[in-house]
Amino acid sequence: MTLRGFVLLPLLLLAACSAEEHEVAEPVRPVRSMVVEAQRPMGFSLPGTVEPRIESRLGFRVLGRIVTRNVETGDTVARNDVLAELDPTALDLAVRSAEADYISARAQLAEAAGVAFRQSELLQARAATQANFEAADRQRRTAEALAASNEAKLAKAREQRSYAELRADFDGVVLATYAEVGQVVNPGQPVLTLARPDIREAVVDIPDEAAALLTPGMSFNVFLELDRNLRVVGTIREIAPSADPATRTRRVRISLDNPSADFRLGSTVRVTPGQEMPLVIRVPDTAVLTEGDNSFVFIVDEQAGVARKQAVKVEPAPMGGKIVVSGVESGSRIATAGVHTLRDGQAVKLGGGGL
C-alpha cells in the first residue's frame, strides 16, 4: 500500500461514520392529546314572557292638541274604532276654505265656458275674429285647470281632516299609552301601542352557548309559570344573530301553537327544549391547524405511534374552542398542542409534557 492509500483510508472511514449519523431515526416526539367524545349539551329551563308577534305604535299624521282619548292600557278594540281625537278647528277651517276656493273656481269655469261658447258661435257667424275666440278658449282651459287644482286641494283638506281621528287598523288590545288629553303631539309621535292578541309567542333570552346550537323550527315546551299543568308547544321563529354584550344572551322568539286564553299577553312562562339537543364534538383552539381556508387536526394513531393530519370542518364554539362539524369521529385521540410544528406521519408518543 502506498503512502497515498494510508492517507485516504481514514478519510473514507470518517465519511462513512458521518453518513451513519445522518441515517439515525428521528426521535419520537411526546405530544399532549385528548380523546374527543360527542356530547349532548345540557338541557335548560328558562323564564320568558308572552308577547304579540304583531304590534304597532300608532300616532296622528298631523300636528294638533289631543281633545279625547277613548282607550286605556289593556282595553280591547275593534278594527276602525276611534282611539283618540285631535282638536279639529284648524282642519275644519282648512276644509271650508278649500270648499270656497273650489266653488269659486267652478263659477269661473262656468263663466269662461259660456264666453268661449259665445265666441265660437260668433266666429261661425263671422261676427268675431279668430283671435277673440282663441283668447276665450284659453281662458276656459285656464279656468278648467284652476277648478281641477282646487278640487284636489279640497280632497286633500278633507283627508287631512280625517287624520284628526286616530283609528284602529285591526282588532287588538292596547298595550301602552304615551300621550294624554290636552297634550300637543307632532305628526308621527306615538300615542299608543296596539297589538294583535291572536298571534302570540314566547320571548326568552337564552345563553349564547346554548343559543348557538338552536335552529329555527326546533320544538319547545312552554309552561305557564302560575300553573305548570298548562302547557303549549311552540317552535322557534327567530333567533337574534348576536348576543347582548352585557348579558351574553340571545333573544329567541318561539311561536305558540294554538295557545289557550290562559297564555295572556305579558304572562310569565317557563321554556324547555321539546327535543334532545344535537350531539357535538368540541375541541380546544390549540388543537386546530389553520392553513388558508382549510382546517386540520392531528389524529394520534396509538398502535402505529404516529400523528396523521386530518382535514376537518369546524365552527366557532360559544365561550371559546371549536365545534367539529365533520372529519373526526367520536372516540378519536387528537393532539391538543404544538400542531403547527407537527408533520403528517411523524412518530409520536403520549406524554403530558409534549408540545
C-alpha positions as YAML, in Angstrom:
chain: A
units: angstrom
residues:
- id: 1
  name: MET
  ca: [0.00, 0.00, 0.00]
- id: 2
  name: THR
  ca: [1.34, 3.38, -0.92]
- id: 3
  name: LEU
  ca: [1.57, 6.42, 1.28]
- id: 4
  name: ARG
  ca: [-1.36, 7.91, -0.63]
- id: 5
  name: GLY
  ca: [-3.53, 4.93, 0.37]
- id: 6
  name: PHE
  ca: [-2.69, 5.36, 4.01]
- id: 7
  name: VAL
  ca: [-3.82, 9.00, 3.79]
- id: 8
  name: LEU
  ca: [-7.16, 8.31, 2.02]
- id: 9
  name: LEU
  ca: [-8.27, 5.38, 4.22]
- id: 10
  name: PRO
  ca: [-9.01, 7.45, 7.37]
- id: 11
  name: LEU
  ca: [-10.89, 9.97, 5.26]
- id: 12
  name: LEU
  ca: [-13.16, 7.26, 3.81]
- id: 13
  name: LEU
  ca: [-13.87, 5.84, 7.28]
- id: 14
  name: LEU
  ca: [-14.76, 9.31, 8.57]
- id: 15
  name: ALA
  ca: [-17.19, 9.89, 5.68]
- id: 16
  name: ALA
  ca: [-18.91, 6.55, 6.34]
- id: 17
  name: CYS
  ca: [-19.39, 7.42, 10.01]
- id: 18
  name: SER
  ca: [-20.97, 10.77, 9.06]
- id: 19
  name: ALA
  ca: [-23.45, 9.04, 6.73]
- id: 20
  name: GLU
  ca: [-24.49, 6.65, 9.51]
- id: 21
  name: GLU
  ca: [-25.12, 9.60, 11.82]
- id: 22
  name: HIS
  ca: [-27.50, 11.16, 9.23]
- id: 23
  name: GLU
  ca: [-29.43, 7.92, 8.92]
- id: 24
  name: VAL
  ca: [-30.20, 7.79, 12.63]
- id: 25
  name: ALA
  ca: [-34.01, 7.64, 13.13]
- id: 26
  name: GLU
  ca: [-35.79, 10.84, 14.23]
- id: 27
  name: PRO
  ca: [-36.55, 10.76, 17.96]
- id: 28
  name: VAL
  ca: [-40.15, 10.01, 18.95]
- id: 29
  name: ARG
  ca: [-41.91, 13.21, 19.93]
- id: 30
  name: PRO
  ca: [-44.15, 13.36, 23.00]
- id: 31
  name: VAL
  ca: [-47.49, 15.12, 22.44]
- id: 32
  name: ARG
  ca: [-50.36, 16.29, 24.55]
- id: 33
  name: SER
  ca: [-53.60, 14.73, 23.43]
- id: 34
  name: MET
  ca: [-57.21, 14.11, 24.30]
- id: 35
  name: VAL
  ca: [-59.92, 11.67, 23.32]
- id: 36
  name: VAL
  ca: [-62.85, 13.53, 21.81]
- id: 37
  name: GLU
  ca: [-66.36, 12.44, 22.66]
- id: 38
  name: ALA
  ca: [-69.61, 13.58, 21.10]
- id: 39
  name: GLN
  ca: [-71.63, 15.09, 23.91]
- id: 40
  name: ARG
  ca: [-75.13, 16.42, 24.13]
- id: 41
  name: PRO
  ca: [-75.36, 19.91, 25.65]
- id: 42
  name: MET
  ca: [-77.19, 20.11, 28.93]
- id: 43
  name: GLY
  ca: [-80.89, 20.99, 28.75]
- id: 44
  name: PHE
  ca: [-82.21, 24.18, 30.22]
- id: 45
  name: SER
  ca: [-85.35, 25.68, 31.68]
- id: 46
  name: LEU
  ca: [-85.57, 29.43, 31.32]
- id: 47
  name: PRO
  ca: [-88.22, 32.05, 32.04]
- id: 48
  name: GLY
  ca: [-89.81, 34.14, 29.33]
- id: 49
  name: THR
  ca: [-92.84, 36.27, 28.60]
- id: 50
  name: VAL
  ca: [-95.77, 36.02, 26.21]
- id: 51
  name: GLU
  ca: [-95.67, 38.82, 23.66]
- id: 52
  name: PRO
  ca: [-97.60, 39.59, 20.48]
- id: 53
  name: ARG
  ca: [-95.93, 38.95, 17.17]
- id: 54
  name: ILE
  ca: [-97.65, 41.96, 15.60]
- id: 55
  name: GLU
  ca: [-97.79, 45.29, 17.40]
- id: 56
  name: SER
  ca: [-97.93, 48.85, 16.11]
- id: 57
  name: ARG
  ca: [-97.17, 52.22, 17.63]
- id: 58
  name: LEU
  ca: [-99.94, 54.48, 16.40]
- id: 59
  name: GLY
  ca: [-99.78, 58.25, 16.09]
- id: 60
  name: PHE
  ca: [-101.56, 61.12, 14.36]
- id: 61
  name: ARG
  ca: [-100.45, 62.20, 10.91]
- id: 62
  name: VAL
  ca: [-100.96, 65.89, 11.63]
- id: 63
  name: LEU
  ca: [-99.96, 68.36, 14.34]
- id: 64
  name: GLY
  ca: [-102.61, 69.05, 16.95]
- id: 65
  name: ARG
  ca: [-103.85, 69.00, 20.54]
- id: 66
  name: ILE
  ca: [-105.50, 65.83, 21.84]
- id: 67
  name: VAL
  ca: [-109.07, 66.51, 22.98]
- id: 68
  name: THR
  ca: [-110.20, 62.91, 23.60]
- id: 69
  name: ARG
  ca: [-108.56, 59.56, 24.21]
- id: 70
  name: ASN
  ca: [-111.11, 56.78, 24.32]
- id: 71
  name: VAL
  ca: [-108.90, 53.88, 25.46]
- id: 72
  name: GLU
  ca: [-106.65, 52.91, 28.32]
- id: 73
  name: THR
  ca: [-103.95, 50.28, 28.64]
- id: 74
  name: GLY
  ca: [-105.47, 46.80, 28.43]
- id: 75
  name: ASP
  ca: [-108.61, 47.85, 26.53]
- id: 76
  name: THR
  ca: [-109.77, 45.67, 23.65]
- id: 77
  name: VAL
  ca: [-110.74, 47.47, 20.45]
- id: 78
  name: ALA
  ca: [-112.20, 46.52, 17.08]
- id: 79
  name: ARG
  ca: [-110.95, 47.49, 13.67]
- id: 80
  name: ASN
  ca: [-111.78, 51.10, 12.71]
- id: 81
  name: ASP
  ca: [-112.68, 52.12, 16.29]
- id: 82
  name: VAL
  ca: [-111.78, 55.73, 17.15]
- id: 83
  name: LEU
  ca: [-108.97, 55.61, 19.70]
- id: 84
  name: ALA
  ca: [-108.23, 59.32, 20.11]
- id: 85
  name: GLU
  ca: [-109.09, 62.67, 18.51]
- id: 86
  name: LEU
  ca: [-107.36, 66.00, 17.91]
- id: 87
  name: ASP
  ca: [-108.94, 69.45, 18.09]
- id: 88
  name: PRO
  ca: [-110.38, 69.72, 14.54]
- id: 89
  name: THR
  ca: [-110.95, 73.51, 14.47]
- id: 90
  name: ALA
  ca: [-108.00, 74.38, 12.24]
- id: 91
  name: LEU
  ca: [-108.65, 71.40, 9.97]
- id: 92
  name: ASP
  ca: [-112.36, 72.30, 9.63]
- id: 93
  name: LEU
  ca: [-111.42, 75.84, 8.64]
- id: 94
  name: ALA
  ca: [-108.99, 74.47, 6.05]
- id: 95
  name: VAL
  ca: [-111.80, 72.36, 4.58]
- id: 96
  name: ARG
  ca: [-114.19, 75.32, 4.44]
- id: 97
  name: SER
  ca: [-111.55, 77.46, 2.74]
- id: 98
  name: ALA
  ca: [-110.86, 74.73, 0.19]
- id: 99
  name: GLU
  ca: [-114.57, 74.32, -0.46]
- id: 100
  name: ALA
  ca: [-114.94, 78.08, -1.07]
- id: 101
  name: ASP
  ca: [-111.98, 78.10, -3.45]
- id: 102
  name: TYR
  ca: [-113.43, 75.15, -5.34]
- id: 103
  name: ILE
  ca: [-116.87, 76.79, -5.65]
- id: 104
  name: SER
  ca: [-115.24, 79.98, -6.89]
- id: 105
  name: ALA
  ca: [-113.16, 78.04, -9.42]
- id: 106
  name: ARG
  ca: [-116.25, 76.21, -10.67]
- id: 107
  name: ALA
  ca: [-118.06, 79.55, -11.13]
- id: 108
  name: GLN
  ca: [-115.12, 80.97, -13.08]
- id: 109
  name: LEU
  ca: [-115.07, 77.85, -15.21]
- id: 110
  name: ALA
  ca: [-118.80, 78.17, -15.98]
- id: 111
  name: GLU
  ca: [-118.35, 81.82, -16.95]
- id: 112
  name: ALA
  ca: [-115.29, 81.12, -19.09]
- id: 113
  name: ALA
  ca: [-117.05, 78.19, -20.79]
- id: 114
  name: GLY
  ca: [-120.02, 80.45, -21.61]
- id: 115
  name: VAL
  ca: [-117.78, 83.13, -23.09]
- id: 116
  name: ALA
  ca: [-115.90, 80.57, -25.16]
- id: 117
  name: PHE
  ca: [-119.17, 79.12, -26.46]
- id: 118
  name: ARG
  ca: [-120.47, 82.55, -27.50]
- id: 119
  name: GLN
  ca: [-117.22, 83.39, -29.21]
- id: 120
  name: SER
  ca: [-117.40, 80.14, -31.16]
- id: 121
  name: GLU
  ca: [-120.95, 80.96, -32.28]
- id: 122
  name: LEU
  ca: [-119.89, 84.46, -33.32]
- id: 123
  name: LEU
  ca: [-116.90, 83.08, -35.14]
- id: 124
  name: GLN
  ca: [-119.13, 80.76, -37.17]
- id: 125
  name: ALA
  ca: [-121.36, 83.75, -37.98]
- id: 126
  name: ARG
  ca: [-118.24, 85.71, -38.94]
- id: 127
  name: ALA
  ca: [-119.11, 88.29, -36.25]
- id: 128
  name: ALA
  ca: [-115.92, 87.69, -34.20]
- id: 129
  name: THR
  ca: [-112.25, 87.24, -35.00]
- id: 130
  name: GLN
  ca: [-110.24, 84.07, -34.61]
- id: 131
  name: ALA
  ca: [-108.05, 85.85, -32.03]
- id: 132
  name: ASN
  ca: [-111.03, 86.63, -29.80]
- id: 133
  name: PHE
  ca: [-112.16, 83.01, -29.95]
- id: 134
  name: GLU
  ca: [-108.69, 81.67, -29.09]
- id: 135
  name: ALA
  ca: [-108.41, 84.11, -26.15]
- id: 136
  name: ALA
  ca: [-111.80, 82.98, -24.80]
- id: 137
  name: ASP
  ca: [-110.92, 79.31, -25.26]
- id: 138
  name: ARG
  ca: [-107.61, 79.88, -23.45]
- id: 139
  name: GLN
  ca: [-109.49, 81.45, -20.54]
- id: 140
  name: ARG
  ca: [-111.81, 78.41, -20.46]
- id: 141
  name: ARG
  ca: [-108.90, 75.95, -20.32]
- id: 142
  name: THR
  ca: [-107.23, 78.02, -17.60]
- id: 143
  name: ALA
  ca: [-110.43, 78.01, -15.56]
- id: 144
  name: GLU
  ca: [-110.69, 74.22, -16.06]
- id: 145
  name: ALA
  ca: [-107.17, 73.69, -14.70]
- id: 146
  name: LEU
  ca: [-107.87, 76.00, -11.75]
- id: 147
  name: ALA
  ca: [-111.05, 74.07, -10.92]
- id: 148
  name: ALA
  ca: [-109.19, 70.75, -11.08]
- id: 149
  name: SER
  ca: [-106.44, 72.15, -8.83]
- id: 150
  name: ASN
  ca: [-108.94, 73.41, -6.26]
- id: 151
  name: GLU
  ca: [-110.81, 70.12, -6.36]
- id: 152
  name: ALA
  ca: [-107.59, 68.29, -5.49]
- id: 153
  name: LYS
  ca: [-106.89, 70.79, -2.68]
- id: 154
  name: LEU
  ca: [-110.38, 70.18, -1.29]
- id: 155
  name: ALA
  ca: [-109.84, 66.40, -1.35]
- id: 156
  name: LYS
  ca: [-106.51, 66.87, 0.45]
- id: 157
  name: ALA
  ca: [-108.11, 69.13, 3.08]
- id: 158
  name: ARG
  ca: [-110.84, 66.57, 3.72]
- id: 159
  name: GLU
  ca: [-108.23, 63.83, 4.01]
- id: 160
  name: GLN
  ca: [-106.26, 65.94, 6.48]
- id: 161
  name: ARG
  ca: [-109.49, 66.42, 8.45]
- id: 162
  name: SER
  ca: [-109.87, 62.63, 8.71]
- id: 163
  name: TYR
  ca: [-106.41, 62.49, 10.31]
- id: 164
  name: ALA
  ca: [-107.84, 64.23, 13.37]
- id: 165
  name: GLU
  ca: [-109.21, 60.81, 14.34]
- id: 166
  name: LEU
  ca: [-106.84, 58.01, 15.30]
- id: 167
  name: ARG
  ca: [-108.47, 54.71, 14.34]
- id: 168
  name: ALA
  ca: [-107.50, 51.08, 14.96]
- id: 169
  name: ASP
  ca: [-106.06, 49.31, 11.91]
- id: 170
  name: PHE
  ca: [-107.03, 45.88, 13.26]
- id: 171
  name: ASP
  ca: [-108.76, 44.12, 16.15]
- id: 172
  name: GLY
  ca: [-106.39, 44.26, 19.07]
- id: 173
  name: VAL
  ca: [-105.55, 45.23, 22.61]
- id: 174
  name: VAL
  ca: [-103.91, 48.44, 23.82]
- id: 175
  name: LEU
  ca: [-100.52, 47.63, 25.34]
- id: 176
  name: ALA
  ca: [-99.41, 51.14, 26.31]
- id: 177
  name: THR
  ca: [-100.35, 54.81, 26.03]
- id: 178
  name: TYR
  ca: [-97.88, 57.67, 25.65]
- id: 179
  name: ALA
  ca: [-99.97, 60.85, 25.40]
- id: 180
  name: GLU
  ca: [-102.71, 62.41, 27.50]
- id: 181
  name: VAL
  ca: [-105.68, 64.67, 26.75]
- id: 182
  name: GLY
  ca: [-104.56, 68.28, 26.27]
- id: 183
  name: GLN
  ca: [-101.11, 67.32, 25.06]
- id: 184
  name: VAL
  ca: [-99.89, 68.74, 21.74]
- id: 185
  name: VAL
  ca: [-98.40, 65.99, 19.57]
- id: 186
  name: ASN
  ca: [-96.31, 66.16, 16.42]
- id: 187
  name: PRO
  ca: [-97.02, 64.14, 13.28]
- id: 188
  name: GLY
  ca: [-95.90, 60.55, 13.80]
- id: 189
  name: GLN
  ca: [-95.38, 60.92, 17.55]
- id: 190
  name: PRO
  ca: [-96.53, 57.66, 19.23]
- id: 191
  name: VAL
  ca: [-99.81, 57.97, 21.12]
- id: 192
  name: LEU
  ca: [-100.41, 54.31, 21.96]
- id: 193
  name: THR
  ca: [-99.31, 50.76, 21.12]
- id: 194
  name: LEU
  ca: [-101.86, 48.37, 19.65]
- id: 195
  name: ALA
  ca: [-101.18, 44.62, 19.43]
- id: 196
  name: ARG
  ca: [-102.92, 41.65, 17.89]
- id: 197
  name: PRO
  ca: [-103.63, 39.15, 20.69]
- id: 198
  name: ASP
  ca: [-104.47, 36.24, 18.39]
- id: 199
  name: ILE
  ca: [-100.86, 35.65, 17.27]
- id: 200
  name: ARG
  ca: [-98.73, 35.16, 20.37]
- id: 201
  name: GLU
  ca: [-95.20, 33.97, 21.00]
- id: 202
  name: ALA
  ca: [-92.88, 33.34, 23.92]
- id: 203
  name: VAL
  ca: [-89.83, 35.59, 24.12]
- id: 204
  name: VAL
  ca: [-86.89, 34.20, 26.09]
- id: 205
  name: ASP
  ca: [-83.23, 35.20, 26.50]
- id: 206
  name: ILE
  ca: [-81.05, 32.10, 26.09]
- id: 207
  name: PRO
  ca: [-77.31, 31.96, 26.92]
- id: 208
  name: ASP
  ca: [-75.16, 32.40, 23.85]
- id: 209
  name: GLU
  ca: [-73.55, 28.95, 24.15]
- id: 210
  name: ALA
  ca: [-76.92, 27.19, 24.12]
- id: 211
  name: ALA
  ca: [-78.49, 29.50, 21.54]
- id: 212
  name: ALA
  ca: [-75.70, 28.72, 19.06]
- id: 213
  name: LEU
  ca: [-76.98, 25.12, 18.89]
- id: 214
  name: LEU
  ca: [-80.58, 26.12, 18.16]
- id: 215
  name: THR
  ca: [-82.13, 26.39, 14.71]
- id: 216
  name: PRO
  ca: [-85.45, 27.89, 13.55]
- id: 217
  name: GLY
  ca: [-88.21, 25.29, 13.60]
- id: 218
  name: MET
  ca: [-86.97, 23.44, 16.70]
- id: 219
  name: SER
  ca: [-89.73, 22.39, 19.10]
- id: 220
  name: PHE
  ca: [-90.09, 23.77, 22.63]
- id: 221
  name: ASN
  ca: [-92.44, 23.17, 25.54]
- id: 222
  name: VAL
  ca: [-93.87, 26.34, 27.04]
- id: 223
  name: PHE
  ca: [-95.41, 26.13, 30.54]
- id: 224
  name: LEU
  ca: [-97.40, 28.82, 32.29]
- id: 225
  name: GLU
  ca: [-95.40, 29.89, 35.33]
- id: 226
  name: LEU
  ca: [-98.50, 30.22, 37.53]
- id: 227
  name: ASP
  ca: [-99.74, 26.75, 36.60]
- id: 228
  name: ARG
  ca: [-97.20, 24.25, 35.28]
- id: 229
  name: ASN
  ca: [-100.04, 21.94, 34.25]
- id: 230
  name: LEU
  ca: [-100.87, 24.37, 31.43]
- id: 231
  name: ARG
  ca: [-98.55, 23.63, 28.52]
- id: 232
  name: VAL
  ca: [-98.39, 24.59, 24.87]
- id: 233
  name: VAL
  ca: [-95.99, 23.51, 22.14]
- id: 234
  name: GLY
  ca: [-94.03, 26.15, 20.26]
- id: 235
  name: THR
  ca: [-91.43, 26.34, 17.51]
- id: 236
  name: ILE
  ca: [-88.53, 28.73, 17.16]
- id: 237
  name: ARG
  ca: [-89.36, 31.51, 14.71]
- id: 238
  name: GLU
  ca: [-86.43, 33.84, 15.20]
- id: 239
  name: ILE
  ca: [-83.00, 33.79, 16.87]
- id: 240
  name: ALA
  ca: [-81.12, 37.02, 17.44]
- id: 241
  name: PRO
  ca: [-77.95, 36.99, 15.28]
- id: 242
  name: SER
  ca: [-75.74, 38.37, 18.05]
- id: 243
  name: ALA
  ca: [-75.61, 38.19, 21.82]
- id: 244
  name: ASP
  ca: [-76.37, 41.07, 24.16]
- id: 245
  name: PRO
  ca: [-72.95, 42.49, 25.15]
- id: 246
  name: ALA
  ca: [-73.96, 42.85, 28.80]
- id: 247
  name: THR
  ca: [-75.74, 39.56, 29.47]
- id: 248
  name: ARG
  ca: [-74.22, 37.38, 26.69]
- id: 249
  name: THR
  ca: [-77.68, 36.06, 25.88]
- id: 250
  name: ARG
  ca: [-79.60, 35.92, 22.61]
- id: 251
  name: ARG
  ca: [-83.28, 36.77, 22.29]
- id: 252
  name: VAL
  ca: [-85.28, 33.85, 20.90]
- id: 253
  name: ARG
  ca: [-88.90, 34.17, 19.76]
- id: 254
  name: ILE
  ca: [-90.98, 30.98, 19.92]
- id: 255
  name: SER
  ca: [-94.30, 30.86, 18.05]
- id: 256
  name: LEU
  ca: [-97.05, 29.29, 20.17]
- id: 257
  name: ASP
  ca: [-99.27, 26.67, 18.53]
- id: 258
  name: ASN
  ca: [-102.93, 27.39, 19.38]
- id: 259
  name: PRO
  ca: [-102.34, 28.72, 22.92]
- id: 260
  name: SER
  ca: [-105.27, 28.82, 25.31]
- id: 261
  name: ALA
  ca: [-106.67, 32.06, 26.68]
- id: 262
  name: ASP
  ca: [-104.62, 31.49, 29.87]
- id: 263
  name: PHE
  ca: [-101.48, 32.45, 27.97]
- id: 264
  name: ARG
  ca: [-102.33, 36.14, 28.05]
- id: 265
  name: LEU
  ca: [-100.03, 38.85, 26.78]
- id: 266
  name: GLY
  ca: [-97.44, 39.66, 29.42]
- id: 267
  name: SER
  ca: [-97.76, 36.28, 31.20]
- id: 268
  name: THR
  ca: [-94.58, 34.71, 32.55]
- id: 269
  name: VAL
  ca: [-93.77, 31.30, 31.10]
- id: 270
  name: ARG
  ca: [-91.13, 28.60, 31.53]
- id: 271
  name: VAL
  ca: [-89.47, 27.31, 28.36]
- id: 272
  name: THR
  ca: [-87.75, 23.92, 27.92]
- id: 273
  name: PRO
  ca: [-86.50, 22.15, 24.76]
- id: 274
  name: GLY
  ca: [-89.09, 19.82, 23.29]
- id: 275
  name: GLN
  ca: [-86.45, 17.59, 21.71]
- id: 276
  name: GLU
  ca: [-82.94, 16.43, 22.55]
- id: 277
  name: MET
  ca: [-80.13, 18.79, 21.67]
- id: 278
  name: PRO
  ca: [-77.83, 17.53, 18.88]
- id: 279
  name: LEU
  ca: [-74.56, 15.74, 19.71]
- id: 280
  name: VAL
  ca: [-71.46, 17.86, 19.12]
- id: 281
  name: ILE
  ca: [-67.70, 17.32, 19.30]
- id: 282
  name: ARG
  ca: [-65.90, 20.23, 20.90]
- id: 283
  name: VAL
  ca: [-62.11, 20.72, 20.77]
- id: 284
  name: PRO
  ca: [-59.78, 23.47, 22.05]
- id: 285
  name: ASP
  ca: [-58.49, 26.13, 19.70]
- id: 286
  name: THR
  ca: [-54.94, 24.83, 20.11]
- id: 287
  name: ALA
  ca: [-55.93, 21.51, 18.50]
- id: 288
  name: VAL
  ca: [-56.86, 23.09, 15.16]
- id: 289
  name: LEU
  ca: [-54.28, 23.94, 12.49]
- id: 290
  name: THR
  ca: [-55.46, 26.56, 10.01]
- id: 291
  name: GLU
  ca: [-53.86, 26.76, 6.57]
- id: 292
  name: GLY
  ca: [-55.58, 29.35, 4.41]
- id: 293
  name: ASP
  ca: [-59.27, 28.46, 4.26]
- id: 294
  name: ASN
  ca: [-58.67, 24.87, 5.39]
- id: 295
  name: SER
  ca: [-58.59, 23.45, 8.92]
- id: 296
  name: PHE
  ca: [-56.80, 20.32, 10.15]
- id: 297
  name: VAL
  ca: [-56.28, 18.29, 13.29]
- id: 298
  name: PHE
  ca: [-53.68, 15.61, 14.02]
- id: 299
  name: ILE
  ca: [-55.20, 12.25, 14.93]
- id: 300
  name: VAL
  ca: [-52.87, 10.17, 17.09]
- id: 301
  name: ASP
  ca: [-52.70, 6.53, 15.92]
- id: 302
  name: GLU
  ca: [-51.71, 4.83, 19.17]
- id: 303
  name: GLN
  ca: [-50.99, 1.45, 17.56]
- id: 304
  name: ALA
  ca: [-48.74, 2.86, 14.83]
- id: 305
  name: GLY
  ca: [-47.34, 5.55, 17.10]
- id: 306
  name: VAL
  ca: [-47.74, 8.32, 14.53]
- id: 307
  name: ALA
  ca: [-49.78, 11.52, 14.11]
- id: 308
  name: ARG
  ca: [-51.89, 11.73, 10.97]
- id: 309
  name: LYS
  ca: [-53.04, 15.04, 9.53]
- id: 310
  name: GLN
  ca: [-56.83, 15.09, 9.04]
- id: 311
  name: ALA
  ca: [-58.88, 17.76, 7.27]
- id: 312
  name: VAL
  ca: [-61.90, 18.89, 9.27]
- id: 313
  name: LYS
  ca: [-64.74, 21.37, 9.08]
- id: 314
  name: VAL
  ca: [-65.10, 23.46, 12.22]
- id: 315
  name: GLU
  ca: [-67.26, 26.27, 13.51]
- id: 316
  name: PRO
  ca: [-66.56, 28.70, 16.36]
- id: 317
  name: ALA
  ca: [-67.94, 27.45, 19.65]
- id: 318
  name: PRO
  ca: [-69.53, 29.86, 22.12]
- id: 319
  name: MET
  ca: [-67.31, 30.68, 25.06]
- id: 320
  name: GLY
  ca: [-64.19, 29.56, 23.12]
- id: 321
  name: GLY
  ca: [-62.99, 26.46, 21.32]
- id: 322
  name: LYS
  ca: [-64.23, 24.90, 18.11]
- id: 323
  name: ILE
  ca: [-67.12, 22.59, 17.23]
- id: 324
  name: VAL
  ca: [-66.06, 19.90, 14.75]
- id: 325
  name: VAL
  ca: [-68.77, 19.55, 12.14]
- id: 326
  name: SER
  ca: [-67.08, 16.77, 10.14]
- id: 327
  name: GLY
  ca: [-63.76, 14.97, 9.80]
- id: 328
  name: VAL
  ca: [-63.36, 13.50, 13.29]
- id: 329
  name: GLU
  ca: [-65.29, 10.62, 14.83]
- id: 330
  name: SER
  ca: [-66.20, 10.30, 18.47]
- id: 331
  name: GLY
  ca: [-63.55, 8.35, 20.36]
- id: 332
  name: SER
  ca: [-60.61, 9.58, 18.27]
- id: 333
  name: ARG
  ca: [-57.49, 10.82, 20.03]
- id: 334
  name: ILE
  ca: [-56.18, 14.14, 18.74]
- id: 335
  name: ALA
  ca: [-53.14, 16.27, 19.52]
- id: 336
  name: THR
  ca: [-54.06, 19.36, 21.51]
- id: 337
  name: ALA
  ca: [-50.83, 21.38, 21.43]
- id: 338
  name: GLY
  ca: [-47.94, 22.09, 19.10]
- id: 339
  name: VAL
  ca: [-49.92, 21.27, 15.96]
- id: 340
  name: HIS
  ca: [-48.08, 23.98, 13.99]
- id: 341
  name: THR
  ca: [-44.81, 22.02, 14.27]
- id: 342
  name: LEU
  ca: [-46.20, 18.51, 13.76]
- id: 343
  name: ARG
  ca: [-45.87, 16.74, 10.40]
- id: 344
  name: ASP
  ca: [-48.15, 14.22, 8.82]
- id: 345
  name: GLY
  ca: [-46.93, 10.73, 9.75]
- id: 346
  name: GLN
  ca: [-44.49, 11.96, 12.39]
- id: 347
  name: ALA
  ca: [-43.68, 9.45, 15.14]
- id: 348
  name: VAL
  ca: [-45.18, 10.49, 18.45]
- id: 349
  name: LYS
  ca: [-45.82, 9.14, 21.89]
- id: 350
  name: LEU
  ca: [-48.35, 10.15, 24.50]
- id: 351
  name: GLY
  ca: [-46.89, 12.42, 27.10]
- id: 352
  name: GLY
  ca: [-48.20, 15.29, 29.15]
- id: 353
  name: GLY
  ca: [-45.00, 17.28, 28.76]
- id: 354
  name: GLY
  ca: [-45.03, 17.33, 24.96]
- id: 355
  name: LEU
  ca: [-45.63, 20.38, 22.84]
...
